[in-house]
Amino acid sequence: MQIHQLPYTDPGVPDVRSGTRFLIWLGRMQLGGQVRALLWGLLLQLSIAGLPIGVGLAVQGVVDRDGGGLALGCGVVVALGAGIAVGDTMLHRTAVTNWITAAARVQQLLARRTAELGSLLTRRVAAGEVVAVSTGDVEKIGWFVEAFSRFAAAVLTLLAVCVGLVVYEPALGVVVAVGVPALALAALPLLPRATRRADEQREKAGKATELASDTVAGLRVLRGIGGEELFLGRYRAASQEVREAAVRSARMWALIAAVQVLLPGLLLIAVVVYGAGLALDGRITVGALVTVYGAVALTHHPLRNVEEIAMAYAFSRPSARRAARVLALSRVTDPSGGSGDRARTASGDLYDPVTGLIAPAGLLTAVVCGDPDAAGRLADRLGGHPAEPGDGHVSVRLGGVPLDELSLDAARTAVLVQDKEPVLLSGTLHDLLDVPSSGGVRPEDALAAAQCGDVLDALAQASVDGDGDPMRTRITERGRSLSGGQRQRLALARSLVTDPEVLVLDEPTSAVDSHTEARVADGVRKLRSGATTVVLASSPLLLDLADRVVLVHEGRAVAHGTHRALLADEPRYRAVVTRETEGEFAATTAAGLEAREGDTA
């Protein structure tokens, strides 16, 4: 895989059982790149390790006054220098390629999963964690994948050095063969504590990121209530916790680095002292002593790769675990589905087996829930996304066809859910309304039904070109230049343009005044005439225009009818719609029972 071949046609199916398994899967998916980096790494490391041989030959040539030996030693050094230059250049090229392609694979997987889950993602995973995974965590995961091939080359090089020295000079080679593995493993007892501190740092950093994103998202509200300083103080405290955790983690890694410097130095001193004694006794030559000394001194380079892989694993494992947790989220079944041919014929009544809710085809059905959170979960489930583990594998059915048996595209074409807090992406109004649709609803009609006249006037006045065309005016990120009601109505117009088989709206008019709400309700009813529409709301203005109203109480559909009939006959419905207190509800219920008993008598 080369960078110019990105993005992947198929990034694969990741192993998300654990962070470690995910890292192994990533390395296996880039086996070719890993092998190339390993070979170039071996060229670099072995060339560095072989330098003492050339130096030793040259030194021995000088001692023996042998010009041929000196020339041979110089030739070996030049050849190994060329190997170092080529190996270092190509290793860097292949290693960076491995890093970028691994990070791109993770980002592509995350993007696909985010598109699959939609707004449900942030209901299951904190927004700060999603941001941390898609930014810093991706970089750390790529770091481990990139460092592994260099680590493998370093291990093979250390093994070759130890074997070579034992064969070349057994007396000193045995000392090196025993000392080098001990050096490589010396930091292992420190790694668990370093890993725990790294995990703690990443966890605190994720919480700080989440707090920052929440603060930025609610900045306008915070300014309105004068809460900027309060949240700023909280972020300062969170950032200080991150700093302290980072310092504690850095101390452990500094200790590991010190061990990796101190112990090789002690081994080098031992080799020099022991080798000098052997040279004085005439048991080894001066050139051999120089060769062994140089080989031991240069083991510091591959040993640094051992330290690096330990650090990369410690930082990438929690990152991989978070990425695996996000990637493990899914719809009820495989989004590719197995019933794509049924997607075009899936139509009819919308039925939710969990609550017993039925939305008849072609009618405007209003659903009243006393709990706003329960309404949000119901909206997710109607879109084919079970938001609660307790929902099990019971899928909503459209015309008898389970939504989770349809492909993701087919399911979203059949049922579209507009979230309670829809997001507007930056761009022009034309871009906002340029969405996949049936073509049956024009943008002008959708804007009119959603009562966006004042929004169009505001955008026309803000037109940069001065042509007054609201469709060409840019909308800022998340529509922050618009009011909450304007954003809500533009999002409603976007949903109306798509013209799905079933449109589910969760509190579509919660941010507008009563007069505008009545007009929006009438516009939606007329535009969606003959199409299935489900509105989760408790506003009497919306409920009175609905063909059918369903009351969902404690997770079950307990009553249905018209708004006026339910208001007269169903105390639980009346309590939600009229905002009765518990005392008023109890009194009303008691009065109703007394009246019924009087009629019976």
XYZ file of N, CA and C in Angstrom, residues 96-307:
636
model
N 7.307 5.902 7.617
C 6.307 6.971 7.584
C 5.092 6.540 6.759
N 5.340 5.811 5.677
C 4.228 5.287 4.886
C 3.362 4.355 5.725
N 4.009 3.479 6.511
C 3.250 2.589 7.394
C 2.436 3.391 8.402
N 3.039 4.434 8.934
C 2.355 5.277 9.919
C 1.109 5.923 9.302
N 1.309 6.564 8.166
C 0.203 7.309 7.547
C -0.900 6.365 7.078
N -0.518 5.242 6.477
C -1.547 4.320 5.980
C -2.320 3.668 7.117
N -1.635 3.385 8.235
C -2.338 2.831 9.396
C -3.310 3.856 9.962
N -2.845 5.109 10.101
C -3.721 6.160 10.607
C -4.894 6.392 9.659
N -4.626 6.352 8.350
C -5.705 6.543 7.377
C -6.725 5.415 7.457
N -6.243 4.188 7.673
C -7.169 3.057 7.788
C -8.092 3.237 8.998
N -7.498 3.641 10.134
C -8.304 3.841 11.340
C -9.297 4.977 11.135
N -8.846 6.075 10.535
C -9.753 7.194 10.296
C -10.876 6.814 9.347
N -10.570 6.007 8.344
C -11.603 5.589 7.401
C -12.620 4.689 8.099
N -12.129 3.783 8.947
C -13.039 2.926 9.699
C -13.923 3.749 10.631
N -13.320 4.737 11.314
C -14.084 5.585 12.221
C -15.113 6.418 11.453
N -14.720 6.925 10.289
C -15.659 7.734 9.498
C -16.848 6.893 9.051
N -16.574 5.674 8.626
C -17.682 4.802 8.191
C -18.598 4.462 9.362
N -18.003 4.183 10.520
C -18.841 3.847 11.672
C -19.633 5.058 12.135
N -19.034 6.239 12.065
C -19.756 7.449 12.437
C -20.926 7.692 11.494
N -20.691 7.501 10.192
C -21.782 7.678 9.223
C -22.878 6.643 9.439
N -22.482 5.440 9.849
C -23.465 4.381 10.066
C -24.334 4.667 11.281
N -23.714 5.156 12.368
C -24.450 5.358 13.612
C -25.128 6.717 13.676
N -24.551 7.728 12.991
C -25.148 9.052 13.021
C -25.144 9.642 14.414
N -26.228 10.323 14.769
C -26.296 10.982 16.070
C -26.315 9.995 17.222
N -26.582 8.729 16.934
C -26.594 7.727 17.994
C -25.201 7.522 18.578
N -24.156 7.852 17.823
C -22.786 7.636 18.291
C -22.532 8.367 19.590
N -22.908 9.660 19.655
C -22.623 10.441 20.854
C -23.541 10.078 22.006
N -24.587 9.302 21.756
C -25.414 8.796 22.855
C -24.740 7.613 23.540
N -23.930 6.873 22.784
C -23.267 5.695 23.334
C -21.847 5.988 23.803
N -21.198 6.972 23.178
C -19.821 7.325 23.519
C -19.768 8.823 23.747
N -19.041 9.250 24.776
C -18.912 10.671 25.074
C -18.298 11.408 23.892
N -18.779 12.632 23.668
C -18.285 13.415 22.535
C -16.787 13.655 22.634
N -16.296 13.898 23.859
C -14.860 14.110 24.035
C -14.044 12.896 23.646
N -14.576 11.710 23.923
C -13.858 10.495 23.557
C -13.828 10.322 22.046
N -14.928 10.669 21.378
C -14.949 10.584 19.916
C -13.901 11.509 19.317
N -13.797 12.732 19.850
C -12.797 13.681 19.360
C -11.387 13.151 19.618
N -11.155 12.613 20.825
C -9.822 12.103 21.163
C -9.430 10.943 20.256
N -10.379 10.053 19.960
C -10.080 8.902 19.106
C -9.741 9.339 17.693
N -10.504 10.272 17.158
C -10.333 10.666 15.759
C -9.167 11.617 15.539
N -8.528 12.093 16.608
C -7.387 12.999 16.450
C -6.120 12.379 17.032
N -5.887 12.589 18.328
C -4.648 12.135 18.944
C -4.479 10.632 18.964
N -5.557 9.879 19.190
C -5.441 8.428 19.272
C -5.023 7.814 17.944
N -5.505 8.357 16.860
C -5.138 7.839 15.543
C -3.633 7.975 15.327
N -3.065 9.091 15.759
C -1.628 9.310 15.604
C -0.823 8.304 16.422
N -1.258 8.031 17.638
C -0.516 7.096 18.491
C -0.622 5.662 17.982
N -1.775 5.290 17.459
C -1.918 3.959 16.877
C -0.983 3.799 15.690
N -0.916 4.824 14.831
C 0.004 4.783 13.701
C 1.455 4.708 14.139
N 1.775 5.342 15.262
C 3.138 5.307 15.787
C 3.564 3.876 16.114
N 2.695 3.119 16.773
C 3.049 1.750 17.132
C 3.250 0.894 15.884
N 2.344 1.030 14.919
C 2.464 0.243 13.689
C 3.771 0.575 12.979
N 4.145 1.844 12.983
C 5.380 2.269 12.328
C 6.607 1.788 13.091
N 6.559 1.806 14.424
C 7.737 1.465 15.233
C 7.982 -0.041 15.302
N 6.970 -0.849 15.053
C 7.124 -2.288 15.258
C 8.169 -2.890 14.319
N 8.174 -2.484 13.052
C 9.136 -3.057 12.096
C 10.558 -2.668 12.480
N 10.760 -1.438 12.947
C 12.093 -1.034 13.388
C 12.514 -1.795 14.643
N 11.565 -2.081 15.504
C 11.856 -2.885 16.695
C 12.276 -4.295 16.294
N 11.563 -4.882 15.344
C 11.919 -6.234 14.893
C 13.315 -6.251 14.282
N 13.654 -5.215 13.500
C 14.994 -5.125 12.927
C 16.042 -4.976 14.023
N 15.725 -4.208 15.070
C 16.667 -4.019 16.180
C 16.912 -5.323 16.916
N 15.859 -6.117 17.157
C 16.011 -7.399 17.859
C 16.891 -8.349 17.055
N 16.628 -8.438 15.756
C 17.436 -9.308 14.906
C 18.895 -8.835 14.858
N 19.082 -7.529 14.862
C 20.443 -6.994 14.856
C 21.175 -7.329 16.147
N 20.522 -7.155 17.285
C 21.142 -7.497 18.569
C 21.503 -8.975 18.624
N 20.609 -9.812 18.098
C 20.887 -11.245 18.057
C 22.100 -11.527 17.181
N 22.174 -10.866 16.020
C 23.318 -11.067 15.119
C 24.614 -10.585 15.753
N 24.572 -9.464 16.482
C 25.774 -8.942 17.139
C 26.272 -9.910 18.203
N 25.346 -10.413 19.011
C 25.745 -11.341 20.088
C 26.350 -12.620 19.508
N 25.686 -13.202 18.508
C 26.201 -14.425 17.897
C 27.537 -14.152 17.217
N 27.630 -13.035 16.500
C 28.856 -12.709 15.792
C 30.030 -12.507 16.737
N 29.812 -11.825 17.871
C 30.902 -11.594 18.822
C 31.336 -12.877 19.513
N 30.375 -13.770 19.780
C 30.737 -15.059 20.383
C 31.615 -15.854 19.425
N 31.286 -15.810 18.147
C 32.094 -16.528 17.154
C 33.433 -15.827 16.931
N 33.414 -14.479 16.872
C 34.622 -13.711 16.557
C 35.616 -13.708 17.714
N 35.124 -13.448 18.910
C 36.000 -13.379 20.080
C 35.253 -13.956 21.275
N 35.298 -15.285 21.475
C 34.478 -15.932 22.498
C 34.667 -15.359 23.888
N 35.880 -14.987 24.261
C 36.122 -14.530 25.627
C 35.298 -13.294 25.962
N 35.258 -12.330 25.053
C 34.460 -11.122 25.260
C 33.025 -11.287 24.753
N 32.860 -12.131 23.740
C 31.530 -12.308 23.154
C 30.526 -12.879 24.126
N 30.988 -13.781 25.014
C 30.064 -14.356 25.998
C 29.567 -13.282 26.950
N 30.458 -12.379 27.359
C 30.048 -11.293 28.255
C 28.969 -10.429 27.588
N 29.192 -10.107 26.328
C 28.221 -9.291 25.597
C 26.913 -10.059 25.391
N 27.003 -11.348 25.045
C 25.806 -12.152 24.784
C 24.934 -12.282 26.027
N 25.555 -12.252 27.206
C 24.780 -12.306 28.448
C 24.257 -10.922 28.825
N 25.060 -9.898 28.582
C 24.685 -8.559 29.028
C 23.621 -7.895 28.181
N 23.669 -8.062 26.863
C 22.732 -7.353 25.985
C 21.273 -7.768 26.227
N 20.929 -9.064 26.305
C 19.529 -9.403 26.616
C 19.086 -8.850 27.964
N 20.020 -8.847 28.939
C 19.659 -8.277 30.237
C 19.336 -6.791 30.111
N 20.088 -6.094 29.288
C 19.813 -4.673 29.065
C 18.451 -4.471 28.401
N 18.152 -5.313 27.420
C 16.883 -5.173 26.698
C 15.682 -5.423 27.602
N 15.858 -6.317 28.586
C 14.738 -6.674 29.471
C 14.747 -5.897 30.775
N 15.739 -5.046 30.986
C 15.881 -4.373 32.277
C 14.711 -3.451 32.587
N 14.124 -2.856 31.555
C 13.049 -1.890 31.782
C 11.682 -2.544 31.947
N 11.590 -3.861 31.735
C 10.277 -4.523 31.807
C 9.567 -4.323 33.143
N 10.258 -4.433 34.304
C 9.545 -4.225 35.574
C 8.934 -2.837 35.719
N 9.464 -1.856 34.983
C 8.951 -0.495 35.090
C 7.777 -0.233 34.147
N 7.595 -1.098 33.159
C 6.582 -0.834 32.132
C 5.142 -0.838 32.661
N 4.749 -1.779 33.551
C 3.356 -1.741 34.019
C 2.977 -0.413 34.675
N 3.860 0.114 35.527
C 3.551 1.390 36.162
C 3.522 2.511 35.131
N 4.474 2.483 34.185
C 4.478 3.514 33.143
C 3.216 3.444 32.295
N 2.750 2.223 32.022
C 1.524 2.060 31.228
C 0.313 2.577 31.980
N 0.238 2.279 33.273
C -0.898 2.776 34.061
C -0.916 4.298 34.085
N 0.255 4.910 34.237
C 0.295 6.366 34.259
C -0.053 6.953 32.898
N 0.357 6.275 31.834
C -0.024 6.734 30.500
C -1.531 6.620 30.292
N -2.148 5.525 30.772
C -3.600 5.361 30.684
C -4.319 6.465 31.459
N -3.812 6.767 32.638
C -4.419 7.810 33.458
C -4.342 9.161 32.757
N -3.199 9.428 32.132
C -3.042 10.692 31.414
C -4.036 10.792 30.263
N -4.181 9.704 29.481
C -5.088 9.742 28.335
C -6.543 9.867 28.788
N -6.890 9.204 29.896
C -8.261 9.301 30.401
C -8.584 10.733 30.820
N -7.661 11.358 31.541
C -7.891 12.743 31.974
C -7.908 13.687 30.771
N -7.060 13.413 29.786
C -7.055 14.250 28.586
C -8.382 14.128 27.840
N -8.938 12.904 27.775
C -10.234 12.716 27.122
C -11.346 13.476 27.828
N -11.332 13.458 29.174
C -12.350 14.182 29.933
C -12.204 15.688 29.726
N -10.947 16.167 29.688
C -10.737 17.596 29.456
C -11.220 17.994 28.063
N -10.971 17.141 27.069
C -11.439 17.421 25.717
C -12.957 17.444 25.651
N -13.579 16.505 26.346
C -15.047 16.471 26.383
C -15.600 17.735 27.029
N -14.987 18.160 28.145
C -15.434 19.374 28.818
C -15.269 20.588 27.906
N -14.146 20.641 27.182
C -13.913 21.766 26.279
C -14.936 21.797 25.149
N -15.218 20.630 24.559
C -16.185 20.589 23.452
C -17.585 20.961 23.932
N -17.962 20.495 25.121
C -19.273 20.854 25.664
C -19.357 22.352 25.940
N -18.266 22.922 26.454
C -18.258 24.355 26.756
C -18.385 25.181 25.484
N -17.628 24.789 24.439
C -17.693 25.530 23.178
C -19.085 25.417 22.567
N -19.666 24.201 22.625
C -21.001 24.010 22.041
C -22.052 24.854 22.755
N -21.896 25.064 24.060
C -22.882 25.832 24.818
C -22.423 27.219 25.185
N -21.463 27.772 24.412
C -20.882 29.063 24.771
C -21.921 30.171 24.770
N -22.821 30.130 23.784
C -23.828 31.191 23.714
C -24.728 31.171 24.951
N -25.122 29.973 25.381
C -25.963 29.851 26.571
C -25.184 30.284 27.809
N -23.918 29.879 27.889
C -23.097 30.244 29.045
C -22.959 31.761 29.161
N -22.776 32.417 28.030
C -22.665 33.877 28.066
C -23.982 34.508 28.514
N -25.067 33.885 28.106
C -26.363 34.438 28.487
C -26.624 34.380 29.978
N -26.095 33.376 30.650
C -26.327 33.234 32.094
C -25.098 33.620 32.904
N -24.059 34.116 32.212
C -22.855 34.533 32.914
C -22.066 33.377 33.505
N -22.063 32.250 32.821
C -21.388 31.072 33.367
C -20.041 30.777 32.749
N -19.494 31.757 31.969
C -18.202 31.474 31.315
C -17.107 31.192 32.324
N -17.026 32.023 33.365
C -15.946 31.883 34.341
C -16.053 30.568 35.097
N -17.277 30.135 35.382
C -17.465 28.870 36.092
C -16.907 27.713 35.281
N -17.283 27.647 34.010
C -16.809 26.546 33.177
C -15.335 26.704 32.833
N -14.875 27.952 32.718
C -13.458 28.165 32.487
C -12.640 27.658 33.662
N -13.149 27.899 34.883
C -12.474 27.375 36.065
C -12.442 25.860 36.073
N -13.540 25.252 35.646
C -13.567 23.785 35.590
C -12.569 23.261 34.566
N -12.469 23.948 33.435
C -11.508 23.488 32.426
C -10.079 23.698 32.902
N -9.836 24.802 33.605
C -8.493 25.013 34.155
C -8.125 23.867 35.103
N -9.071 23.511 35.974
C -8.801 22.419 36.917
C -8.546 21.110 36.174
N -9.371 20.846 35.134
C -9.190 19.607 34.363
C -7.851 19.605 33.633
N -7.456 20.760 33.074
C -6.181 20.817 32.354
C -5.003 20.668 33.301
N -5.148 21.166 34.529
C -4.080 20.980 35.508
C -3.946 19.506 35.898
N -5.068 18.813 35.984
C -5.012 17.373 36.260
C -4.302 16.640 35.123
N -4.572 17.060 33.871
C -3.891 16.456 32.725
C -2.391 16.728 32.809
N -2.030 17.969 33.153
C -0.607 18.317 33.257
C 0.088 17.478 34.336
N -0.559 17.358 35.499
C 0.050 16.580 36.577
C 0.194 15.112 36.183
N -0.817 14.582 35.510
C -0.730 13.185 35.057
C 0.373 13.027 34.018
N 0.520 14.021 33.142
C 1.577 13.955 32.133
C 2.958 14.012 32.771
N 3.103 14.826 33.823
C 4.394 14.901 34.519
C 4.716 13.576 35.188
N 3.715 12.968 35.832
C 3.955 11.671 36.477
C 4.332 10.614 35.446
N 3.658 10.643 34.302
C 3.988 9.683 33.250
C 5.392 9.939 32.703
N 5.730 11.223 32.516
C 7.055 11.555 31.981
C 8.163 11.128 32.926
N 7.919 11.195 34.222
C 8.932 10.764 35.184
C 9.263 9.282 35.010
N 8.233 8.483 34.802
C 8.486 7.049 34.607
C 9.265 6.798 33.328
N 8.898 7.495 32.264
C 9.618 7.289 31.004
C 11.032 7.837 31.084
N 11.230 8.893 31.862
C 12.598 9.388 32.077
C 13.427 8.362 32.833
N 12.799 7.698 33.807
C 13.509 6.660 34.542
C 13.884 5.495 33.625
N 12.945 5.114 32.761
C 13.231 4.028 31.812
C 14.365 4.441 30.870
N 14.337 5.694 30.403
C 15.410 6.176 29.519
C 16.755 6.190 30.247
N 16.718 6.561 31.531
C 17.967 6.574 32.299
C 18.540 5.170 32.448
N 17.647 4.205 32.664
C 18.100 2.810 32.762
C 18.729 2.361 31.450
N 18.105 2.775 30.329
C 18.618 2.386 29.017
C 19.957 3.058 28.685
N 20.288 4.137 29.389
C 21.587 4.782 29.199
C 22.618 4.247 30.200
N 22.198 4.075 31.447
C 23.124 3.671 32.506
C 23.644 2.255 32.314
N 22.752 1.311 32.088
C 23.172 -0.087 32.016
C 24.090 -0.372 30.824
N 23.793 0.154 29.604
C 24.767 -0.048 28.525
C 26.144 0.554 28.847
N 26.147 1.694 29.554
C 27.422 2.268 29.955
C 28.196 1.361 30.891
N 27.476 0.746 31.855
C 28.135 -0.190 32.768
C 28.672 -1.409 32.014
N 27.884 -1.912 31.050
C 28.354 -3.045 30.259
C 29.594 -2.658 29.457
N 29.582 -1.457 28.908
C 30.729 -1.004 28.126
C 31.994 -0.908 28.994
N 31.826 -0.397 30.209
C 32.978 -0.321 31.126
C 33.504 -1.708 31.449
N 32.580 -2.639 31.693
C 32.999 -4.006 32.020
C 33.758 -4.642 30.853
N 33.264 -4.412 29.621
C 33.929 -4.975 28.447
C 35.323 -4.377 28.282
N 35.447 -3.052 28.481
C 36.747 -2.401 28.314
C 37.744 -2.904 29.358
N 37.307 -2.977 30.598
C 38.217 -3.429 31.666
C 38.646 -4.878 31.431
N 37.671 -5.725 31.146
C 37.994 -7.138 30.939
C 38.816 -7.328 29.668
N 38.442 -6.603 28.603
C 39.164 -6.729 27.343
C 40.571 -6.189 27.425
N 40.763 -5.095 28.169
C 42.122 -4.552 28.324
C 43.033 -5.565 29.009
N 42.477 -6.262 29.999
C 43.278 -7.296 30.661
C 43.645 -8.411 29.713
N 42.685 -8.796 28.863
C 42.976 -9.850 27.892
C 44.020 -9.388 26.885
N 43.929 -8.111 26.477
C 44.900 -7.590 25.510
C 46.296 -7.516 26.115
N 46.395 -7.125 27.382
C 47.704 -7.071 28.050
C 48.320 -8.457 28.186
N 47.448 -9.455 28.363
C 47.951 -10.827 28.464
C 48.256 -11.423 27.104
N 47.916 -10.691 26.041
C 48.170 -11.176 24.699
C 47.170 -12.193 24.210
N 46.046 -12.303 24.877
C 45.040 -13.300 24.479
C 44.162 -12.781 23.335
N 44.064 -11.437 23.189
C 43.351 -10.863 22.056
C 44.191 -9.728 21.486
N 43.922 -9.377 20.241
C 44.650 -8.285 19.605
C 43.988 -6.951 19.926
N 44.723 -5.870 19.684
C 44.164 -4.532 19.887
C 42.978 -4.295 18.933
N 43.120 -4.757 17.706
C 42.016 -4.604 16.754
C 40.756 -5.319 17.196
N 40.907 -6.510 17.772
C 39.746 -7.242 18.267
C 39.085 -6.495 19.421
N 39.923 -5.916 20.310
C 39.362 -5.157 21.425
C 38.577 -3.953 20.911
N 39.130 -3.251 19.926
C 38.431 -2.093 19.341
C 37.125 -2.528 18.687
N 37.170 -3.669 18.001
C 35.958 -4.173 17.335
C 34.864 -4.472 18.347
N 35.214 -5.196 19.412
C 34.210 -5.545 20.426
C 33.704 -4.293 21.126
N 34.633 -3.379 21.452
C 34.227 -2.130 22.099
C 33.242 -1.363 21.222
N 33.559 -1.229 19.946
C 32.669 -0.511 19.039
C 31.313 -1.186 18.900
N 31.306 -2.517 18.827
C 30.040 -3.248 18.697
C 29.156 -3.032 19.917
N 29.779 -3.072 21.113
C 28.999 -2.867 22.334
C 28.492 -1.429 22.405
N 29.359 -0.482 22.033
C 28.936 0.920 22.070
C 27.767 1.167 21.128
N 27.772 0.540 19.974
C 26.719 0.778 18.982
C 25.447 -0.013 19.251
N 25.468 -0.921 20.240
C 24.206 -1.584 20.617
C 23.224 -0.594 21.237
N 23.724 0.556 21.630
C 22.819 1.570 22.191
C 21.750 1.966 21.177
N 22.107 1.980 19.896
C 21.136 2.382 18.863
C 19.961 1.408 18.772
N 20.180 0.100 18.608
C 19.019 -0.813 18.586
C 18.305 -0.903 19.925
N 19.040 -0.718 21.030
C 18.374 -0.757 22.333
C 17.394 0.404 22.482
N 17.658 1.524 21.844
C 16.709 2.631 21.878
C 15.401 2.273 21.182
N 15.493 1.396 20.163
C 14.265 0.932 19.509
C 13.441 0.060 20.435
N 14.110 -0.694 21.306
C 13.385 -1.507 22.291
C 12.635 -0.596 23.250
N 13.293 0.481 23.698
C 12.627 1.445 24.574
C 11.459 2.117 23.848
